[in-house]
mmCIF file with all atom_site columns, C-alpha atoms and ligand atoms in Angstrom:
data_model
loop_
_atom_site.group_PDB
_atom_site.id
_atom_site.type_symbol
_atom_site.label_atom_id
_atom_site.label_alt_id
_atom_site.label_comp_id
_atom_site.label_asym_id
_atom_site.label_entity_id
_atom_site.label_seq_id
_atom_site.pdbx_PDB_ins_code
_atom_site.Cartn_x
_atom_site.Cartn_y
_atom_site.Cartn_z
_atom_site.occupancy
_atom_site.B_iso_or_equiv
_atom_site.pdbx_formal_charge
_atom_site.auth_seq_id
_atom_site.auth_comp_id
_atom_site.auth_asym_id
_atom_site.auth_atom_id
_atom_site.pdbx_PDB_model_num
ATOM   1   C CA  . MET A 1 1   ? -4.595  -13.736 -7.854  1.00 95.00 ? 213  MET A CA  1
ATOM   2   C CA  . ARG A 1 2   ? -2.009  -12.334 -5.387  1.00 98.00 ? 214  ARG A CA  1
ATOM   3   C CA  . ILE A 1 3   ? -1.068  -8.739  -6.114  1.00 98.00 ? 215  ILE A CA  1
ATOM   4   C CA  . VAL A 1 4   ? 1.045   -6.146  -4.384  1.00 98.00 ? 216  VAL A CA  1
ATOM   5   C CA  . LEU A 1 5   ? 0.214   -2.669  -5.316  1.00 98.00 ? 217  LEU A CA  1
ATOM   6   C CA  . LEU A 1 6   ? 3.062   -0.181  -5.222  1.00 97.00 ? 218  LEU A CA  1
ATOM   7   C CA  . GLY A 1 7   ? 2.927   3.676   -5.695  1.00 96.00 ? 219  GLY A CA  1
ATOM   8   C CA  . ALA A 1 8   ? 3.495   6.886   -3.761  1.00 94.00 ? 220  ALA A CA  1
ATOM   9   C CA  . PRO A 1 9   ? 1.023   8.297   -1.443  1.00 92.00 ? 221  PRO A CA  1
ATOM   10  C CA  . GLY A 1 10  ? -1.603  9.829   -3.601  1.00 89.00 ? 222  GLY A CA  1
ATOM   11  C CA  . SER A 1 11  ? -0.843  7.632   -6.556  1.00 93.00 ? 223  SER A CA  1
ATOM   12  C CA  . GLY A 1 12  ? -4.305  6.172   -6.573  1.00 92.00 ? 224  GLY A CA  1
ATOM   13  C CA  . LYS A 1 13  ? -3.539  2.655   -5.149  1.00 94.00 ? 225  LYS A CA  1
ATOM   14  C CA  . GLY A 1 14  ? -6.500  2.696   -2.672  1.00 93.00 ? 226  GLY A CA  1
ATOM   15  C CA  . THR A 1 15  ? -8.924  3.725   -5.493  1.00 94.00 ? 227  THR A CA  1
ATOM   16  C CA  . GLN A 1 16  ? -7.628  1.167   -7.966  1.00 97.00 ? 228  GLN A CA  1
ATOM   17  C CA  . ALA A 1 17  ? -7.690  -1.530  -5.297  1.00 97.00 ? 229  ALA A CA  1
ATOM   18  C CA  . THR A 1 18  ? -11.295 -0.670  -4.540  1.00 96.00 ? 230  THR A CA  1
ATOM   19  C CA  . ILE A 1 19  ? -12.127 -1.618  -8.227  1.00 96.00 ? 231  ILE A CA  1
ATOM   20  C CA  . LEU A 1 20  ? -9.964  -4.621  -8.567  1.00 96.00 ? 232  LEU A CA  1
ATOM   21  C CA  . THR A 1 21  ? -11.266 -6.179  -5.208  1.00 97.00 ? 233  THR A CA  1
ATOM   22  C CA  . LYS A 1 22  ? -14.612 -6.511  -7.062  1.00 97.00 ? 234  LYS A CA  1
ATOM   23  C CA  . THR A 1 23  ? -13.301 -7.581  -10.500 1.00 95.00 ? 235  THR A CA  1
ATOM   24  C CA  . LEU A 1 24  ? -10.999 -10.150 -9.083  1.00 96.00 ? 236  LEU A CA  1
ATOM   25  C CA  . ASN A 1 25  ? -13.177 -11.075 -6.255  1.00 97.00 ? 237  ASN A CA  1
ATOM   26  C CA  . VAL A 1 26  ? -10.187 -11.234 -3.694  1.00 98.00 ? 238  VAL A CA  1
ATOM   27  C CA  . PRO A 1 27  ? -9.966  -8.887  -0.593  1.00 98.00 ? 239  PRO A CA  1
ATOM   28  C CA  . HIS A 1 28  ? -8.336  -5.389  -0.604  1.00 98.00 ? 240  HIS A CA  1
ATOM   29  C CA  . ILE A 1 29  ? -5.823  -5.430  2.180   1.00 98.00 ? 241  ILE A CA  1
ATOM   30  C CA  . SER A 1 30  ? -4.859  -1.836  3.058   1.00 98.00 ? 242  SER A CA  1
ATOM   31  C CA  . THR A 1 31  ? -2.350  -1.543  5.965   1.00 98.00 ? 243  THR A CA  1
ATOM   32  C CA  . GLY A 1 32  ? -3.337  2.140   6.314   1.00 96.00 ? 244  GLY A CA  1
ATOM   33  C CA  . VAL A 1 33  ? -7.137  1.393   6.604   1.00 96.00 ? 245  VAL A CA  1
ATOM   34  C CA  . LEU A 1 34  ? -6.135  -1.431  9.090   1.00 98.00 ? 246  LEU A CA  1
ATOM   35  C CA  . LEU A 1 35  ? -3.980  0.786   11.160  1.00 98.00 ? 247  LEU A CA  1
ATOM   36  C CA  . ARG A 1 36  ? -6.362  3.829   11.046  1.00 96.00 ? 248  ARG A CA  1
ATOM   37  C CA  . GLN A 1 37  ? -9.015  1.434   12.405  1.00 97.00 ? 249  GLN A CA  1
ATOM   38  C CA  . ALA A 1 38  ? -6.678  0.138   15.193  1.00 97.00 ? 250  ALA A CA  1
ATOM   39  C CA  . VAL A 1 39  ? -6.249  3.790   16.114  1.00 97.00 ? 251  VAL A CA  1
ATOM   40  C CA  . GLN A 1 40  ? -9.980  4.529   16.093  1.00 97.00 ? 252  GLN A CA  1
ATOM   41  C CA  . ASP A 1 41  ? -10.472 1.347   18.162  1.00 98.00 ? 253  ASP A CA  1
ATOM   42  C CA  . GLN A 1 42  ? -7.350  2.299   20.596  1.00 97.00 ? 254  GLN A CA  1
ATOM   43  C CA  . THR A 1 43  ? -5.990  -1.125  20.582  1.00 97.00 ? 255  THR A CA  1
ATOM   44  C CA  . GLU A 1 44  ? -2.463  -1.706  21.773  1.00 97.00 ? 256  GLU A CA  1
ATOM   45  C CA  . LEU A 1 45  ? -1.260  -1.382  18.037  1.00 97.00 ? 257  LEU A CA  1
ATOM   46  C CA  . GLY A 1 46  ? -3.390  1.648   17.606  1.00 97.00 ? 258  GLY A CA  1
ATOM   47  C CA  . GLN A 1 47  ? -1.914  3.420   20.691  1.00 98.00 ? 259  GLN A CA  1
ATOM   48  C CA  . GLN A 1 48  ? 1.569   2.611   19.380  1.00 97.00 ? 260  GLN A CA  1
ATOM   49  C CA  . ALA A 1 49  ? 0.996   3.520   15.848  1.00 98.00 ? 261  ALA A CA  1
ATOM   50  C CA  . GLU A 1 50  ? -0.919  6.856   16.198  1.00 97.00 ? 262  GLU A CA  1
ATOM   51  C CA  . ALA A 1 51  ? 1.895   9.332   16.757  1.00 97.00 ? 263  ALA A CA  1
ATOM   52  C CA  . ILE A 1 52  ? 4.041   7.644   14.314  1.00 98.00 ? 264  ILE A CA  1
ATOM   53  C CA  . MET A 1 53  ? 1.445   7.913   11.532  1.00 97.00 ? 265  MET A CA  1
ATOM   54  C CA  . ASN A 1 54  ? 0.787   11.431  12.398  1.00 95.00 ? 266  ASN A CA  1
ATOM   55  C CA  . ARG A 1 55  ? 4.525   12.179  11.851  1.00 96.00 ? 267  ARG A CA  1
ATOM   56  C CA  . GLY A 1 56  ? 4.418   10.360  8.477   1.00 95.00 ? 268  GLY A CA  1
ATOM   57  C CA  . GLU A 1 57  ? 6.917   7.799   9.468   1.00 97.00 ? 269  GLU A CA  1
ATOM   58  C CA  . LEU A 1 58  ? 6.742   4.097   9.280   1.00 98.00 ? 270  LEU A CA  1
ATOM   59  C CA  . VAL A 1 59  ? 5.336   2.006   11.950  1.00 98.00 ? 271  VAL A CA  1
ATOM   60  C CA  . PRO A 1 60  ? 7.894   -0.530  13.089  1.00 98.00 ? 272  PRO A CA  1
ATOM   61  C CA  . ASP A 1 61  ? 8.549   -3.549  10.905  1.00 98.00 ? 273  ASP A CA  1
ATOM   62  C CA  . ASP A 1 62  ? 7.663   -6.182  13.760  1.00 98.00 ? 274  ASP A CA  1
ATOM   63  C CA  . LEU A 1 63  ? 4.291   -4.714  14.487  1.00 98.00 ? 275  LEU A CA  1
ATOM   64  C CA  . MET A 1 64  ? 3.274   -4.567  10.785  1.00 98.00 ? 276  MET A CA  1
ATOM   65  C CA  . LEU A 1 65  ? 4.523   -8.115  10.270  1.00 98.00 ? 277  LEU A CA  1
ATOM   66  C CA  . ALA A 1 66  ? 2.348   -9.381  12.982  1.00 97.00 ? 278  ALA A CA  1
ATOM   67  C CA  . LEU A 1 67  ? -0.572  -7.409  11.499  1.00 97.00 ? 279  LEU A CA  1
ATOM   68  C CA  . ILE A 1 68  ? -0.113  -8.661  7.938   1.00 98.00 ? 280  ILE A CA  1
ATOM   69  C CA  . LYS A 1 69  ? 0.607   -12.065 8.904   1.00 97.00 ? 281  LYS A CA  1
ATOM   70  C CA  . GLU A 1 70  ? -2.594  -12.323 10.884  1.00 96.00 ? 282  GLU A CA  1
ATOM   71  C CA  . ARG A 1 71  ? -4.706  -10.627 8.141   1.00 97.00 ? 283  ARG A CA  1
ATOM   72  C CA  . LEU A 1 72  ? -3.225  -12.882 5.403   1.00 97.00 ? 284  LEU A CA  1
ATOM   73  C CA  . SER A 1 73  ? -4.009  -16.087 7.391   1.00 95.00 ? 285  SER A CA  1
ATOM   74  C CA  . GLN A 1 74  ? -7.580  -15.282 7.443   1.00 97.00 ? 286  GLN A CA  1
ATOM   75  C CA  . ASP A 1 75  ? -9.785  -17.544 5.215   1.00 97.00 ? 287  ASP A CA  1
ATOM   76  C CA  . ASP A 1 76  ? -10.922 -14.928 2.773   1.00 97.00 ? 288  ASP A CA  1
ATOM   77  C CA  . ALA A 1 77  ? -7.317  -14.358 1.645   1.00 97.00 ? 289  ALA A CA  1
ATOM   78  C CA  . LYS A 1 78  ? -6.892  -17.941 0.594   1.00 96.00 ? 290  LYS A CA  1
ATOM   79  C CA  . PRO A 1 79  ? -8.079  -17.221 -3.176  1.00 97.00 ? 291  PRO A CA  1
ATOM   80  C CA  . GLY A 1 80  ? -5.750  -14.306 -3.219  1.00 98.00 ? 292  GLY A CA  1
ATOM   81  C CA  . PHE A 1 81  ? -5.362  -10.603 -2.193  1.00 98.00 ? 293  PHE A CA  1
ATOM   82  C CA  . ILE A 1 82  ? -4.592  -7.139  -3.209  1.00 98.00 ? 294  ILE A CA  1
ATOM   83  C CA  . LEU A 1 83  ? -2.010  -5.744  -0.765  1.00 98.00 ? 295  LEU A CA  1
ATOM   84  C CA  . ASP A 1 84  ? -2.093  -1.917  -0.519  1.00 97.00 ? 296  ASP A CA  1
ATOM   85  C CA  . GLY A 1 85  ? 0.529   -0.260  1.645   1.00 97.00 ? 297  GLY A CA  1
ATOM   86  C CA  . TYR A 1 86  ? 2.575   -3.264  2.395   1.00 98.00 ? 298  TYR A CA  1
ATOM   87  C CA  . PRO A 1 87  ? 5.424   -4.030  1.950   1.00 98.00 ? 299  PRO A CA  1
ATOM   88  C CA  . ARG A 1 88  ? 6.897   -0.451  2.350   1.00 98.00 ? 300  ARG A CA  1
ATOM   89  C CA  . ASN A 1 89  ? 10.620  -1.167  2.691   1.00 98.00 ? 301  ASN A CA  1
ATOM   90  C CA  . LEU A 1 90  ? 12.974  -3.952  1.730   1.00 98.00 ? 302  LEU A CA  1
ATOM   91  C CA  . SER A 1 91  ? 12.886  -5.818  4.991   1.00 98.00 ? 303  SER A CA  1
ATOM   92  C CA  . GLN A 1 92  ? 8.846   -5.889  4.900   1.00 98.00 ? 304  GLN A CA  1
ATOM   93  C CA  . ALA A 1 93  ? 9.325   -7.327  1.364   1.00 98.00 ? 305  ALA A CA  1
ATOM   94  C CA  . GLU A 1 94  ? 11.495  -10.104 2.573   1.00 98.00 ? 306  GLU A CA  1
ATOM   95  C CA  . ALA A 1 95  ? 9.235   -10.696 5.578   1.00 98.00 ? 307  ALA A CA  1
ATOM   96  C CA  . LEU A 1 96  ? 6.227   -10.751 3.140   1.00 98.00 ? 308  LEU A CA  1
ATOM   97  C CA  . ASP A 1 97  ? 7.939   -13.404 1.116   1.00 98.00 ? 309  ASP A CA  1
ATOM   98  C CA  . GLY A 1 98  ? 8.659   -15.521 4.339   1.00 98.00 ? 310  GLY A CA  1
ATOM   99  C CA  . VAL A 1 99  ? 4.988   -15.379 5.377   1.00 97.00 ? 311  VAL A CA  1
ATOM   100 C CA  . LEU A 1 100 ? 3.736   -16.246 1.985   1.00 97.00 ? 312  LEU A CA  1
ATOM   101 C CA  . ALA A 1 101 ? 6.282   -18.984 1.476   1.00 97.00 ? 313  ALA A CA  1
ATOM   102 C CA  . GLU A 1 102 ? 4.718   -20.628 4.788   1.00 94.00 ? 314  GLU A CA  1
ATOM   103 C CA  . LEU A 1 103 ? 1.388   -20.317 3.219   1.00 94.00 ? 315  LEU A CA  1
ATOM   104 C CA  . ASN A 1 104 ? 2.485   -21.665 -0.151  1.00 95.00 ? 316  ASN A CA  1
ATOM   105 C CA  . ALA A 1 105 ? 1.199   -18.659 -1.930  1.00 96.00 ? 317  ALA A CA  1
ATOM   106 C CA  . PRO A 1 106 ? 3.834   -16.270 -3.309  1.00 98.00 ? 318  PRO A CA  1
ATOM   107 C CA  . VAL A 1 107 ? 3.065   -12.940 -4.786  1.00 98.00 ? 319  VAL A CA  1
ATOM   108 C CA  . GLU A 1 108 ? 2.259   -13.194 -8.509  1.00 97.00 ? 320  GLU A CA  1
ATOM   109 C CA  . HIS A 1 109 ? 2.290   -9.463  -9.508  1.00 97.00 ? 321  HIS A CA  1
ATOM   110 C CA  . ALA A 1 110 ? 3.668   -6.387  -8.206  1.00 97.00 ? 322  ALA A CA  1
ATOM   111 C CA  . LEU A 1 111 ? 2.037   -3.496  -9.961  1.00 97.00 ? 323  LEU A CA  1
ATOM   112 C CA  . LEU A 1 112 ? 3.689   -0.051  -9.681  1.00 97.00 ? 324  LEU A CA  1
ATOM   113 C CA  . ILE A 1 113 ? 1.242   2.844   -10.179 1.00 97.00 ? 325  ILE A CA  1
ATOM   114 C CA  . HIS A 1 114 ? 3.545   5.759   -11.421 1.00 95.00 ? 326  HIS A CA  1
ATOM   115 C CA  . VAL A 1 115 ? 2.630   9.196   -10.968 1.00 93.00 ? 327  VAL A CA  1
ATOM   116 C CA  . ASP A 1 116 ? 5.135   12.130  -10.863 1.00 89.00 ? 328  ASP A CA  1
ATOM   117 C CA  . VAL A 1 117 ? 5.792   14.059  -7.477  1.00 84.00 ? 329  VAL A CA  1
ATOM   118 C CA  . ASP A 1 118 ? 4.243   17.407  -8.775  1.00 84.00 ? 330  ASP A CA  1
ATOM   119 C CA  . HIS A 1 119 ? 0.942   15.665  -9.378  1.00 87.00 ? 331  HIS A CA  1
ATOM   120 C CA  . ILE A 1 120 ? 1.182   13.846  -6.030  1.00 87.00 ? 332  ILE A CA  1
ATOM   121 C CA  . VAL A 1 121 ? 1.572   16.869  -4.043  1.00 82.00 ? 333  VAL A CA  1
ATOM   122 C CA  . ASP A 1 122 ? -1.511  18.411  -5.884  1.00 84.00 ? 334  ASP A CA  1
ATOM   123 C CA  . ARG A 1 123 ? -3.654  15.377  -5.273  1.00 86.00 ? 335  ARG A CA  1
ATOM   124 C CA  . LEU A 1 124 ? -2.585  14.938  -1.520  1.00 86.00 ? 336  LEU A CA  1
ATOM   125 C CA  . ALA A 1 125 ? -3.599  18.513  -0.943  1.00 83.00 ? 337  ALA A CA  1
ATOM   126 C CA  . LYS A 1 126 ? -7.022  17.912  -2.598  1.00 86.00 ? 338  LYS A CA  1
ATOM   127 C CA  . ARG A 1 127 ? -7.530  14.839  -0.675  1.00 85.00 ? 339  ARG A CA  1
ATOM   128 C CA  . ALA A 1 128 ? -6.743  16.632  2.559   1.00 83.00 ? 340  ALA A CA  1
ATOM   129 C CA  . GLU A 1 129 ? -9.746  18.933  2.027   1.00 85.00 ? 341  GLU A CA  1
ATOM   130 C CA  . LEU A 1 130 ? -12.030 16.054  1.393   1.00 87.00 ? 342  LEU A CA  1
ATOM   131 C CA  . GLU A 1 131 ? -10.977 13.398  3.757   1.00 84.00 ? 343  GLU A CA  1
ATOM   132 C CA  . ASN A 1 132 ? -9.691  15.227  6.891   1.00 81.00 ? 344  ASN A CA  1
ATOM   133 C CA  . ARG A 1 133 ? -6.993  12.649  7.522   1.00 82.00 ? 345  ARG A CA  1
ATOM   134 C CA  . SER A 1 134 ? -4.544  13.882  10.163  1.00 82.00 ? 346  SER A CA  1
ATOM   135 C CA  . ASP A 1 135 ? -1.650  12.932  8.299   1.00 85.00 ? 347  ASP A CA  1
ATOM   136 C CA  . ASP A 1 136 ? -2.448  15.163  5.076   1.00 85.00 ? 348  ASP A CA  1
ATOM   137 C CA  . THR A 1 137 ? -1.047  18.384  6.346   1.00 86.00 ? 349  THR A CA  1
ATOM   138 C CA  . PRO A 1 138 ? 1.644   19.972  3.946   1.00 86.00 ? 350  PRO A CA  1
ATOM   139 C CA  . GLU A 1 139 ? 4.546   19.160  6.448   1.00 88.00 ? 351  GLU A CA  1
ATOM   140 C CA  . VAL A 1 140 ? 3.551   15.529  6.928   1.00 90.00 ? 352  VAL A CA  1
ATOM   141 C CA  . ILE A 1 141 ? 2.752   15.148  3.233   1.00 88.00 ? 353  ILE A CA  1
ATOM   142 C CA  . ARG A 1 142 ? 6.387   16.073  2.614   1.00 89.00 ? 354  ARG A CA  1
ATOM   143 C CA  . LYS A 1 143 ? 7.451   13.571  5.208   1.00 92.00 ? 355  LYS A CA  1
ATOM   144 C CA  . ARG A 1 144 ? 5.551   10.681  3.654   1.00 92.00 ? 356  ARG A CA  1
ATOM   145 C CA  . MET A 1 145 ? 7.013   11.535  0.268   1.00 92.00 ? 357  MET A CA  1
ATOM   146 C CA  . GLN A 1 146 ? 10.508  11.441  1.391   1.00 94.00 ? 358  GLN A CA  1
ATOM   147 C CA  . VAL A 1 147 ? 10.052  8.156   3.435   1.00 96.00 ? 359  VAL A CA  1
ATOM   148 C CA  . TYR A 1 148 ? 8.543   6.789   0.123   1.00 95.00 ? 360  TYR A CA  1
ATOM   149 C CA  . GLU A 1 149 ? 11.562  7.794   -2.122  1.00 95.00 ? 361  GLU A CA  1
ATOM   150 C CA  . GLU A 1 150 ? 14.010  6.573   0.686   1.00 97.00 ? 362  GLU A CA  1
ATOM   151 C CA  . LYS A 1 151 ? 12.439  3.417   1.689   1.00 97.00 ? 363  LYS A CA  1
ATOM   152 C CA  . THR A 1 152 ? 9.578   2.418   -0.434  1.00 96.00 ? 364  THR A CA  1
ATOM   153 C CA  . ALA A 1 153 ? 10.912  3.103   -4.003  1.00 95.00 ? 365  ALA A CA  1
ATOM   154 C CA  . PRO A 1 154 ? 13.655  0.469   -3.718  1.00 97.00 ? 366  PRO A CA  1
ATOM   155 C CA  . VAL A 1 155 ? 10.965  -2.225  -3.249  1.00 98.00 ? 367  VAL A CA  1
ATOM   156 C CA  . THR A 1 156 ? 10.276  -1.958  -6.954  1.00 97.00 ? 368  THR A CA  1
ATOM   157 C CA  . GLY A 1 157 ? 13.702  -3.104  -7.469  1.00 97.00 ? 369  GLY A CA  1
ATOM   158 C CA  . TYR A 1 158 ? 13.135  -6.110  -5.301  1.00 98.00 ? 370  TYR A CA  1
ATOM   159 C CA  . TYR A 1 159 ? 10.115  -7.196  -7.416  1.00 98.00 ? 371  TYR A CA  1
ATOM   160 C CA  . GLN A 1 160 ? 11.785  -6.524  -10.547 1.00 98.00 ? 372  GLN A CA  1
ATOM   161 C CA  . GLN A 1 161 ? 14.547  -8.968  -9.796  1.00 98.00 ? 373  GLN A CA  1
ATOM   162 C CA  . GLN A 1 162 ? 11.833  -11.512 -9.286  1.00 97.00 ? 374  GLN A CA  1
ATOM   163 C CA  . ASN A 1 163 ? 10.372  -10.750 -12.688 1.00 97.00 ? 375  ASN A CA  1
ATOM   164 C CA  . LYS A 1 164 ? 7.076   -9.753  -11.016 1.00 97.00 ? 376  LYS A CA  1
ATOM   165 C CA  . LEU A 1 165 ? 7.000   -5.950  -11.620 1.00 97.00 ? 377  LEU A CA  1
ATOM   166 C CA  . THR A 1 166 ? 4.748   -4.147  -14.060 1.00 97.00 ? 378  THR A CA  1
ATOM   167 C CA  . GLN A 1 167 ? 4.615   -0.489  -14.208 1.00 96.00 ? 379  GLN A CA  1
ATOM   168 C CA  . VAL A 1 168 ? 1.447   1.391   -15.049 1.00 96.00 ? 380  VAL A CA  1
ATOM   169 C CA  . ASP A 1 169 ? 0.884   5.051   -15.907 1.00 96.00 ? 381  ASP A CA  1
ATOM   170 C CA  . GLY A 1 170 ? -1.140  6.641   -13.063 1.00 95.00 ? 382  GLY A CA  1
ATOM   171 C CA  . LEU A 1 171 ? -2.264  9.730   -14.839 1.00 94.00 ? 383  LEU A CA  1
ATOM   172 C CA  . GLY A 1 172 ? -5.647  9.761   -16.428 1.00 93.00 ? 384  GLY A CA  1
ATOM   173 C CA  . ASP A 1 173 ? -9.173  9.063   -15.281 1.00 94.00 ? 385  ASP A CA  1
ATOM   174 C CA  . ILE A 1 174 ? -9.935  6.137   -12.941 1.00 96.00 ? 386  ILE A CA  1
ATOM   175 C CA  . GLU A 1 175 ? -11.465 3.827   -15.653 1.00 96.00 ? 387  GLU A CA  1
ATOM   176 C CA  . GLU A 1 176 ? -8.525  4.449   -18.007 1.00 96.00 ? 388  GLU A CA  1
ATOM   177 C CA  . ILE A 1 177 ? -6.010  3.415   -15.288 1.00 97.00 ? 389  ILE A CA  1
ATOM   178 C CA  . ASN A 1 178 ? -8.093  0.548   -14.381 1.00 96.00 ? 390  ASN A CA  1
ATOM   179 C CA  . ALA A 1 179 ? -8.054  -0.680  -17.943 1.00 96.00 ? 391  ALA A CA  1
ATOM   180 C CA  . ARG A 1 180 ? -4.266  -0.338  -17.945 1.00 96.00 ? 392  ARG A CA  1
ATOM   181 C CA  . ILE A 1 181 ? -4.094  -2.439  -14.834 1.00 96.00 ? 393  ILE A CA  1
ATOM   182 C CA  . SER A 1 182 ? -6.318  -5.161  -16.248 1.00 95.00 ? 394  SER A CA  1
ATOM   183 C CA  . ALA A 1 183 ? -4.258  -5.395  -19.355 1.00 95.00 ? 395  ALA A CA  1
ATOM   184 C CA  . ALA A 1 184 ? -1.162  -5.529  -17.318 1.00 93.00 ? 396  ALA A CA  1
ATOM   185 C CA  . LEU A 1 185 ? -2.639  -8.390  -15.103 1.00 92.00 ? 397  LEU A CA  1
ATOM   186 C CA  . GLY A 1 186 ? -3.904  -10.156 -18.366 1.00 88.00 ? 398  GLY A CA  1
ATOM   187 C CA  . HIS A 1 187 ? -7.438  -10.015 -16.903 1.00 77.00 ? 399  HIS A CA  1
HETATM 188 P P1  . ADP B 2 .   ? -0.602  6.604   1.784   1.00 59.84 ? 1797 ADP B P1  1
HETATM 189 O O1  . ADP B 2 .   ? -0.564  5.469   0.782   1.00 59.84 ? 1797 ADP B O1  1
HETATM 190 O O2  . ADP B 2 .   ? -1.341  7.910   1.534   1.00 59.84 ? 1797 ADP B O2  1
HETATM 191 O O3  . ADP B 2 .   ? 0.760   6.821   2.331   1.00 59.84 ? 1797 ADP B O3  1
HETATM 192 P P2  . ADP B 2 .   ? -1.550  4.742   3.971   1.00 59.84 ? 1797 ADP B P2  1
HETATM 193 O O4  . ADP B 2 .   ? -2.996  4.750   4.243   1.00 59.84 ? 1797 ADP B O4  1
HETATM 194 O O5  . ADP B 2 .   ? -1.041  3.671   3.128   1.00 59.84 ? 1797 ADP B O5  1
HETATM 195 O O6  . ADP B 2 .   ? -1.219  6.307   3.258   1.00 59.84 ? 1797 ADP B O6  1
HETATM 196 O O7  . ADP B 2 .   ? -0.584  4.905   5.202   1.00 59.84 ? 1797 ADP B O7  1
HETATM 197 C C1  . ADP B 2 .   ? -0.810  5.808   6.152   1.00 59.84 ? 1797 ADP B C1  1
HETATM 198 C C2  . ADP B 2 .   ? 0.325   5.687   7.248   1.00 59.84 ? 1797 ADP B C2  1
HETATM 199 O O8  . ADP B 2 .   ? 0.284   4.412   7.896   1.00 59.84 ? 1797 ADP B O8  1
HETATM 200 C C3  . ADP B 2 .   ? 1.817   5.610   6.775   1.00 59.84 ? 1797 ADP B C3  1
HETATM 201 O O9  . ADP B 2 .   ? 2.296   7.056   6.558   1.00 59.84 ? 1797 ADP B O9  1
HETATM 202 C C4  . ADP B 2 .   ? 2.562   4.857   7.864   1.00 59.84 ? 1797 ADP B C4  1
HETATM 203 O O10 . ADP B 2 .   ? 2.811   5.726   8.933   1.00 59.84 ? 1797 ADP B O10 1
HETATM 204 C C5  . ADP B 2 .   ? 1.518   3.828   8.272   1.00 59.84 ? 1797 ADP B C5  1
HETATM 205 N N1  . ADP B 2 .   ? 1.695   2.522   7.445   1.00 59.84 ? 1797 ADP B N1  1
HETATM 206 C C6  . ADP B 2 .   ? 0.761   2.085   6.573   1.00 59.84 ? 1797 ADP B C6  1
HETATM 207 N N2  . ADP B 2 .   ? 1.383   1.025   6.082   1.00 59.84 ? 1797 ADP B N2  1
HETATM 208 C C7  . ADP B 2 .   ? 2.670   0.879   6.704   1.00 59.84 ? 1797 ADP B C7  1
HETATM 209 C C8  . ADP B 2 .   ? 3.637   -0.237  6.481   1.00 59.84 ? 1797 ADP B C8  1
HETATM 210 N N3  . ADP B 2 .   ? 3.503   -1.205  5.719   1.00 59.84 ? 1797 ADP B N3  1
HETATM 211 N N4  . ADP B 2 .   ? 4.852   -0.104  7.473   1.00 59.84 ? 1797 ADP B N4  1
HETATM 212 C C9  . ADP B 2 .   ? 4.947   1.027   8.193   1.00 59.84 ? 1797 ADP B C9  1
HETATM 213 N N5  . ADP B 2 .   ? 3.915   1.855   8.388   1.00 59.84 ? 1797 ADP B N5  1
HETATM 214 C C10 . ADP B 2 .   ? 2.721   1.818   7.672   1.00 59.84 ? 1797 ADP B C10 1
#
């Protein structure tokens, strides 16, 4: 199954993807995780991305496209994937469709995990205490939320037009939300 997970920072995408990857037996591909790894390894991409991520801005589309193209072409993604963190704007959504058309493997479901802004800010503040991520400071959280509203939220309309969008309520406990997602996927 080929799934795109959409939702604001802190909506629980990563948590749900970690469960789904096991139940669906397809890889969880998180661009945030891939980028943080690149930063840690100080690869060329990591060096270019680090400061941008620490400001809460988007890494340039061409760098992201190269990264995602490479990852989706790997053998383990043949049976499907759960994409988490990509696409993050309309041009990435179009680019992704291009890559997947070449692979003859279009997106089947776009799942939006909906959580309202007040809950999000709360959750991210808590996560900041636990994970020590350099982009979880209050100022950068605000910036990431703004980028989400301006650039990423329109991506839901893109998938709605393709009749691929399903929205799931992201409030509740982890199992409850997972059950909603499974129902939405008919799985
Ligand atoms: P969150 O979902 O909490 O916003 P992620 O781990 O998905 O966090 O992403 C962290 C940061 O990595 C983003 O703020 C951004 O700088 C960068 N990033 C991740 N995915 C993309 C992408 N598709 N395009 C551009 N930048 C990205």
